[in-house]
mmCIF file of C-alpha atoms in Angstrom:
data_model
loop_
_atom_site.group_PDB
_atom_site.id
_atom_site.type_symbol
_atom_site.label_atom_id
_atom_site.label_comp_id
_atom_site.label_asym_id
_atom_site.label_seq_id
_atom_site.Cartn_x
_atom_site.Cartn_y
_atom_site.Cartn_z
ATOM 1 C CA GLN A 1 99.164 86.766 96.969
ATOM 2 C CA PRO A 2 103.228 87.995 97.176
ATOM 3 C CA ASP A 3 103.004 87.337 93.171
ATOM 4 C CA GLN A 4 100.024 89.755 92.608
ATOM 5 C CA PHE A 5 99.901 94.157 91.694
ATOM 6 C CA VAL A 6 98.027 96.763 92.622
ATOM 7 C CA TYR A 7 97.204 98.828 90.689
ATOM 8 C CA ALA A 8 95.960 102.656 90.627
ATOM 9 C CA GLU A 9 94.765 105.741 88.387
ATOM 10 C CA VAL A 10 95.891 108.605 89.265
ATOM 11 C CA LYS A 11 94.638 111.724 87.025
ATOM 12 C CA VAL A 12 97.233 115.036 87.851
ATOM 13 C CA SER A 13 95.391 118.071 88.043
ATOM 14 C CA GLY A 14 95.805 120.645 84.770
ATOM 15 C CA THR A 15 98.638 117.654 83.101
ATOM 16 C CA GLY A 16 97.671 114.421 82.885
ATOM 17 C CA VAL A 17 96.607 110.420 84.355
ATOM 18 C CA THR A 18 98.932 108.366 85.400
ATOM 19 C CA GLN A 19 98.759 104.711 85.918
ATOM 20 C CA SER A 20 100.925 101.937 87.805
ATOM 21 C CA TRP A 21 101.211 98.580 88.709
ATOM 22 C CA ASP A 22 102.654 98.150 92.454
ATOM 23 C CA SER A 23 104.258 94.645 93.144
ATOM 24 C CA VAL A 24 102.108 93.461 96.397
ATOM 25 C CA ASN A 25 105.379 92.137 98.020
ATOM 26 C CA GLY A 26 108.132 94.805 95.427
ATOM 27 C CA GLU A 27 110.623 91.176 94.389
ATOM 28 C CA ARG A 28 107.755 91.514 90.940
ATOM 29 C CA ASP A 29 108.634 94.537 88.122
ATOM 30 C CA PHE A 30 106.466 97.851 88.839
ATOM 31 C CA ARG A 31 105.107 99.359 86.042
ATOM 32 C CA ILE A 32 103.787 103.350 85.127
ATOM 33 C CA VAL A 33 102.152 104.486 81.949
ATOM 34 C CA THR A 34 101.398 108.144 81.422
ATOM 35 C CA SER A 35 99.358 110.033 79.145
ATOM 36 C CA GLY A 36 97.901 113.220 78.726
ATOM 37 C CA TYR A 37 101.015 115.096 79.489
ATOM 38 C CA SER A 38 103.327 117.894 77.764
ATOM 39 C CA ASP A 39 105.755 115.319 76.649
ATOM 40 C CA GLY A 40 102.989 112.801 75.369
ATOM 41 C CA GLY A 41 103.403 110.147 78.094
ATOM 42 C CA GLY A 42 104.682 106.477 77.635
ATOM 43 C CA THR A 43 105.383 102.759 79.765
ATOM 44 C CA THR A 44 108.592 102.625 82.214
ATOM 45 C CA THR A 45 108.711 99.900 83.565
ATOM 46 C CA VAL A 46 111.915 98.913 86.570
ATOM 47 C CA PRO A 47 112.560 95.612 87.152
ATOM 48 C CA GLY A 48 111.506 94.220 90.898
ATOM 49 C CA CYS A 49 113.781 94.073 93.797
ATOM 50 C CA VAL A 50 115.029 90.669 94.297
ATOM 51 C CA ASN A 51 117.075 89.210 97.054
ATOM 52 C CA GLY A 52 118.713 92.593 97.103
ATOM 53 C CA HIS A 53 119.506 93.592 94.150
ATOM 54 C CA ARG A 54 117.514 94.784 91.460
ATOM 55 C CA GLU A 55 118.742 93.720 87.278
ATOM 56 C CA LEU A 56 118.741 96.530 84.846
ATOM 57 C CA PRO A 57 120.255 96.529 81.042
ATOM 58 C CA ALA A 58 123.321 97.864 80.283
ATOM 59 C CA ILE A 59 123.594 99.322 76.125
ATOM 60 C CA GLU A 60 127.313 99.807 75.321
ATOM 61 C CA ARG A 61 128.561 100.751 71.842
ATOM 62 C CA VAL A 62 130.636 97.971 70.630
ATOM 63 C CA VAL A 63 133.373 98.165 68.248
ATOM 64 C CA THR A 64 133.091 94.974 66.309
ATOM 65 C CA LYS A 65 135.357 94.699 61.658
ATOM 66 C CA GLY A 66 134.985 97.436 59.633
ATOM 67 C CA GLY A 67 135.313 100.291 62.942
ATOM 68 C CA ARG A 68 131.519 100.071 63.173
ATOM 69 C CA LYS A 69 129.583 100.093 66.276
ATOM 70 C CA HIS A 70 127.040 98.125 67.427
ATOM 71 C CA PRO A 71 124.716 98.150 71.288
ATOM 72 C CA SER A 72 125.579 95.367 73.234
ATOM 73 C CA VAL A 73 122.667 94.853 75.795
ATOM 74 C CA ARG A 74 124.060 93.458 79.726
ATOM 75 C CA SER A 75 122.473 93.536 82.634
ATOM 76 C CA THR A 76 124.214 94.786 85.809
ATOM 77 C CA LEU A 77 122.808 93.903 89.203
ATOM 78 C CA VAL A 78 122.260 97.085 91.056
ATOM 79 C CA PRO A 79 121.586 96.802 95.008
ATOM 80 C CA CYS A 80 117.690 98.006 96.516
ATOM 81 C CA THR A 81 115.166 97.305 99.107
ATOM 82 C CA PRO A 82 111.837 95.350 98.955
ATOM 83 C CA GLN A 83 108.786 98.640 98.109
ATOM 84 C CA PRO A 84 105.712 96.683 98.650
ATOM 85 C CA ALA A 85 102.185 97.731 97.886
ATOM 86 C CA TYR A 86 100.393 95.356 100.461
ATOM 87 C CA PHE A 87 102.331 95.245 104.219
ATOM 88 C CA PRO A 88 100.738 91.870 105.609
ATOM 89 C CA ASP A 89 102.370 93.311 108.943
ATOM 90 C CA MET A 90 100.644 96.859 109.330
ATOM 91 C CA PRO A 91 98.462 97.433 112.491
ATOM 92 C CA THR A 92 94.687 97.312 112.777
ATOM 93 C CA SER A 93 94.828 99.610 115.758
ATOM 94 C CA ALA A 94 95.329 103.611 115.814
ATOM 95 C CA SER A 95 97.363 103.147 118.639
ATOM 96 C CA ALA A 96 100.216 101.019 116.856
ATOM 97 C CA MET A 97 99.851 102.977 113.526
ATOM 98 C CA GLY A 98 102.711 105.050 114.456
ATOM 99 C CA ALA A 99 105.523 102.615 115.026
ATOM 100 C CA PHE A 100 104.284 101.131 112.355
ATOM 101 C CA LEU A 101 104.957 104.670 110.061
ATOM 102 C CA GLU A 102 107.710 105.832 111.780
ATOM 103 C CA GLN A 103 109.723 101.734 111.065
ATOM 104 C CA TYR A 104 108.734 101.525 107.484
ATOM 105 C CA HIS A 105 108.928 105.066 105.401
ATOM 106 C CA ARG A 106 110.475 106.993 108.588
ATOM 107 C CA THR A 107 107.960 109.038 108.997
ATOM 108 C CA ASN A 108 108.353 112.247 111.243
ATOM 109 C CA HIS A 109 105.798 112.388 113.262
ATOM 110 C CA GLY A 110 106.211 115.590 114.541
ATOM 111 C CA ASP A 111 106.698 117.146 111.097
ATOM 112 C CA PRO A 112 102.933 117.879 109.167
ATOM 113 C CA ASN A 113 104.514 117.116 105.894
ATOM 114 C CA SER A 114 106.339 114.331 106.862
ATOM 115 C CA LEU A 115 102.874 112.869 107.704
ATOM 116 C CA ALA A 116 100.657 114.524 105.167
ATOM 117 C CA GLY A 117 103.098 112.901 102.316
ATOM 118 C CA ASP A 118 103.554 109.247 103.665
ATOM 119 C CA ALA A 119 99.842 109.023 103.896
ATOM 120 C CA GLY A 120 98.035 110.157 101.561
ATOM 121 C CA GLY A 121 101.264 107.927 99.653
ATOM 122 C CA MET A 122 99.824 105.361 100.387
ATOM 123 C CA LEU A 123 96.305 105.575 100.272
ATOM 124 C CA GLU A 124 96.954 106.894 97.353
ATOM 125 C CA SER A 125 99.247 103.397 96.435
ATOM 126 C CA ASP A 126 98.813 101.108 98.301
ATOM 127 C CA TYR A 127 96.679 98.492 99.669
ATOM 128 C CA MET A 128 95.150 98.022 102.573
ATOM 129 C CA LEU A 129 92.909 95.303 104.877
ATOM 130 C CA PRO A 130 89.497 97.724 105.806
ATOM 131 C CA ALA A 131 90.615 96.688 109.259
ATOM 132 C CA GLN A 132 93.815 98.431 108.547
ATOM 133 C CA ARG A 133 92.341 101.402 106.556
ATOM 134 C CA ALA A 134 90.424 102.250 109.487
ATOM 135 C CA ALA A 135 93.049 102.230 111.707
ATOM 136 C CA LEU A 136 95.066 104.758 109.983
ATOM 137 C CA TYR A 137 92.683 106.841 109.679
ATOM 138 C CA LYS A 138 91.947 107.197 113.387
ATOM 139 C CA TYR A 139 95.372 107.549 113.983
ATOM 140 C CA LEU A 140 95.596 110.609 111.749
ATOM 141 C CA SER A 141 92.422 111.445 113.255
ATOM 142 C CA SER A 142 94.284 112.783 116.057
ATOM 143 C CA ALA A 143 97.971 114.146 114.256
ATOM 144 C CA PRO A 144 98.155 117.629 115.857
ATOM 145 C CA GLY A 145 97.463 121.059 113.910
ATOM 146 C CA LEU A 146 94.220 119.045 112.258
ATOM 147 C CA ILE A 147 92.598 120.779 109.503
ATOM 148 C CA VAL A 148 88.995 120.039 108.629
ATOM 149 C CA PHE A 149 87.233 121.103 105.178
ATOM 150 C CA PRO A 150 83.005 119.909 105.053
ATOM 151 C CA SER A 151 82.786 120.688 101.502
ATOM 152 C CA LEU A 152 86.244 120.836 99.170
ATOM 153 C CA PRO A 153 86.709 119.490 95.777
ATOM 154 C CA ASP A 154 89.022 117.396 94.485
ATOM 155 C CA ALA A 155 90.918 117.856 91.103
ATOM 156 C CA SER A 156 88.015 116.134 89.416
ATOM 157 C CA GLY A 157 84.958 118.792 90.633
ATOM 158 C CA ARG A 158 84.139 116.207 93.616
ATOM 159 C CA THR A 159 83.505 117.138 95.796
ATOM 160 C CA GLY A 160 84.101 115.940 99.737
ATOM 161 C CA VAL A 161 85.471 116.303 103.392
ATOM 162 C CA GLY A 162 88.725 117.617 103.136
ATOM 163 C CA ILE A 163 91.479 116.986 106.590
ATOM 164 C CA GLY A 164 94.566 118.367 106.185
ATOM 165 C CA TRP A 165 97.682 120.228 107.772
ATOM 166 C CA THR A 166 99.124 123.637 107.307
ATOM 167 C CA VAL A 167 102.713 123.107 105.368
ATOM 168 C CA GLY A 168 104.719 125.747 105.109
ATOM 169 C CA HIS A 169 102.721 128.755 103.413
ATOM 170 C CA VAL A 170 100.589 125.574 101.943
ATOM 171 C CA LYS A 171 97.878 123.099 103.013
ATOM 172 C CA THR A 172 97.933 119.040 101.946
ATOM 173 C CA VAL A 173 94.363 118.151 101.908
ATOM 174 C CA LEU A 174 93.071 114.820 101.296
ATOM 175 C CA ILE A 175 89.941 114.482 100.196
ATOM 176 C CA PHE A 176 87.557 111.647 100.992
ATOM 177 C CA ASP A 177 83.818 110.717 99.916
ATOM 178 C CA SER A 178 81.640 111.989 102.325
ATOM 179 C CA GLY A 179 79.294 108.829 102.474
ATOM 180 C CA THR A 180 81.615 105.853 102.038
ATOM 181 C CA SER A 181 85.505 107.401 103.765
ATOM 182 C CA THR A 182 87.182 106.146 100.392
ATOM 183 C CA LEU A 183 90.111 108.341 99.446
ATOM 184 C CA LEU A 184 89.058 111.199 96.073
ATOM 185 C CA GLY A 185 91.983 112.828 95.628
ATOM 186 C CA ILE A 186 94.448 115.875 97.451
ATOM 187 C CA ASP A 187 94.244 119.105 96.882
ATOM 188 C CA THR A 188 97.643 121.943 97.714
ATOM 189 C CA LEU A 189 96.113 125.414 98.446
ATOM 190 C CA ASN A 190 97.618 128.339 99.699
ATOM 191 C CA GLN A 191 97.113 130.422 102.262
ATOM 192 C CA GLN A 192 94.217 131.570 100.082
ATOM 193 C CA GLY A 193 92.180 128.580 100.490
ATOM 194 C CA LYS A 194 92.870 128.226 96.318
ATOM 195 C CA LEU A 195 93.439 125.065 95.156
ATOM 196 C CA ILE A 196 96.918 125.406 93.373
ATOM 197 C CA GLY A 197 97.314 121.858 92.833
ATOM 198 C CA GLY A 198 95.617 118.221 93.338
ATOM 199 C CA GLU A 199 95.185 114.725 92.263
ATOM 200 C CA SER A 200 92.361 112.909 91.688
ATOM 201 C CA LEU A 201 91.707 109.166 92.075
ATOM 202 C CA LEU A 202 90.265 107.875 89.371
ATOM 203 C CA VAL A 203 91.306 104.107 90.405
ATOM 204 C CA PRO A 204 91.794 103.139 93.888
ATOM 205 C CA PRO A 205 94.633 101.008 94.661
ATOM 206 C CA THR A 206 92.770 97.275 93.538
ATOM 207 C CA ILE A 207 94.454 93.549 93.519
ATOM 208 C CA VAL A 208 95.878 92.559 89.632
ATOM 209 C CA SER A 209 97.224 89.460 88.905
ATOM 210 C CA GLN A 210 99.342 90.780 86.077
ATOM 211 C CA LEU A 211 101.172 93.274 85.130
ATOM 212 C CA GLY A 212 99.353 95.855 82.869
ATOM 213 C CA GLN A 213 95.744 94.036 84.303
ATOM 214 C CA LEU A 214 93.207 96.586 84.716
ATOM 215 C CA PRO A 215 90.535 95.346 87.389
#
């Protein structure tokens, strides 16, 4: 439903864990919680985008009697574009997926980095119906320059099938469970095939009803 949220939990290799709550329609608040990072982590909540504007607090210092300054919080509206985490009109056929990615994500289909980044981002944080996910998988399978890794671990050590692209001097690889085809994570490999970074999807995109609610 439009007032629900998409929850996901990602572990970054060698650092910490990020939990996110994305608004289904992009109009509700967005929240991200980090833990285990060098800065100690924390919680950030960003107001939703309603009618093309986002309401942000602006803290000002107001001089009162006696020359003292006290904070005064005033809201300010800034232009924005809703960023939904679920697309009802996402196609269920691979033939229509290219036009969809170009329209909503401005994907450059001739650029492996653009395609890998957009597809990986959607699989990590957006909610998809099974038929939509299958169409995206089929579309990716026809992408030029596709590299298949029969067995590759994700950032948490779980082994799956890797599908990737060469991007500059590194490879971006999506790791899938060989039995369920569920995304496990995203690896970054150097030219020698050594893991130099990655993310592990601990909780795949899941619908929850409240901001901050766990599935």
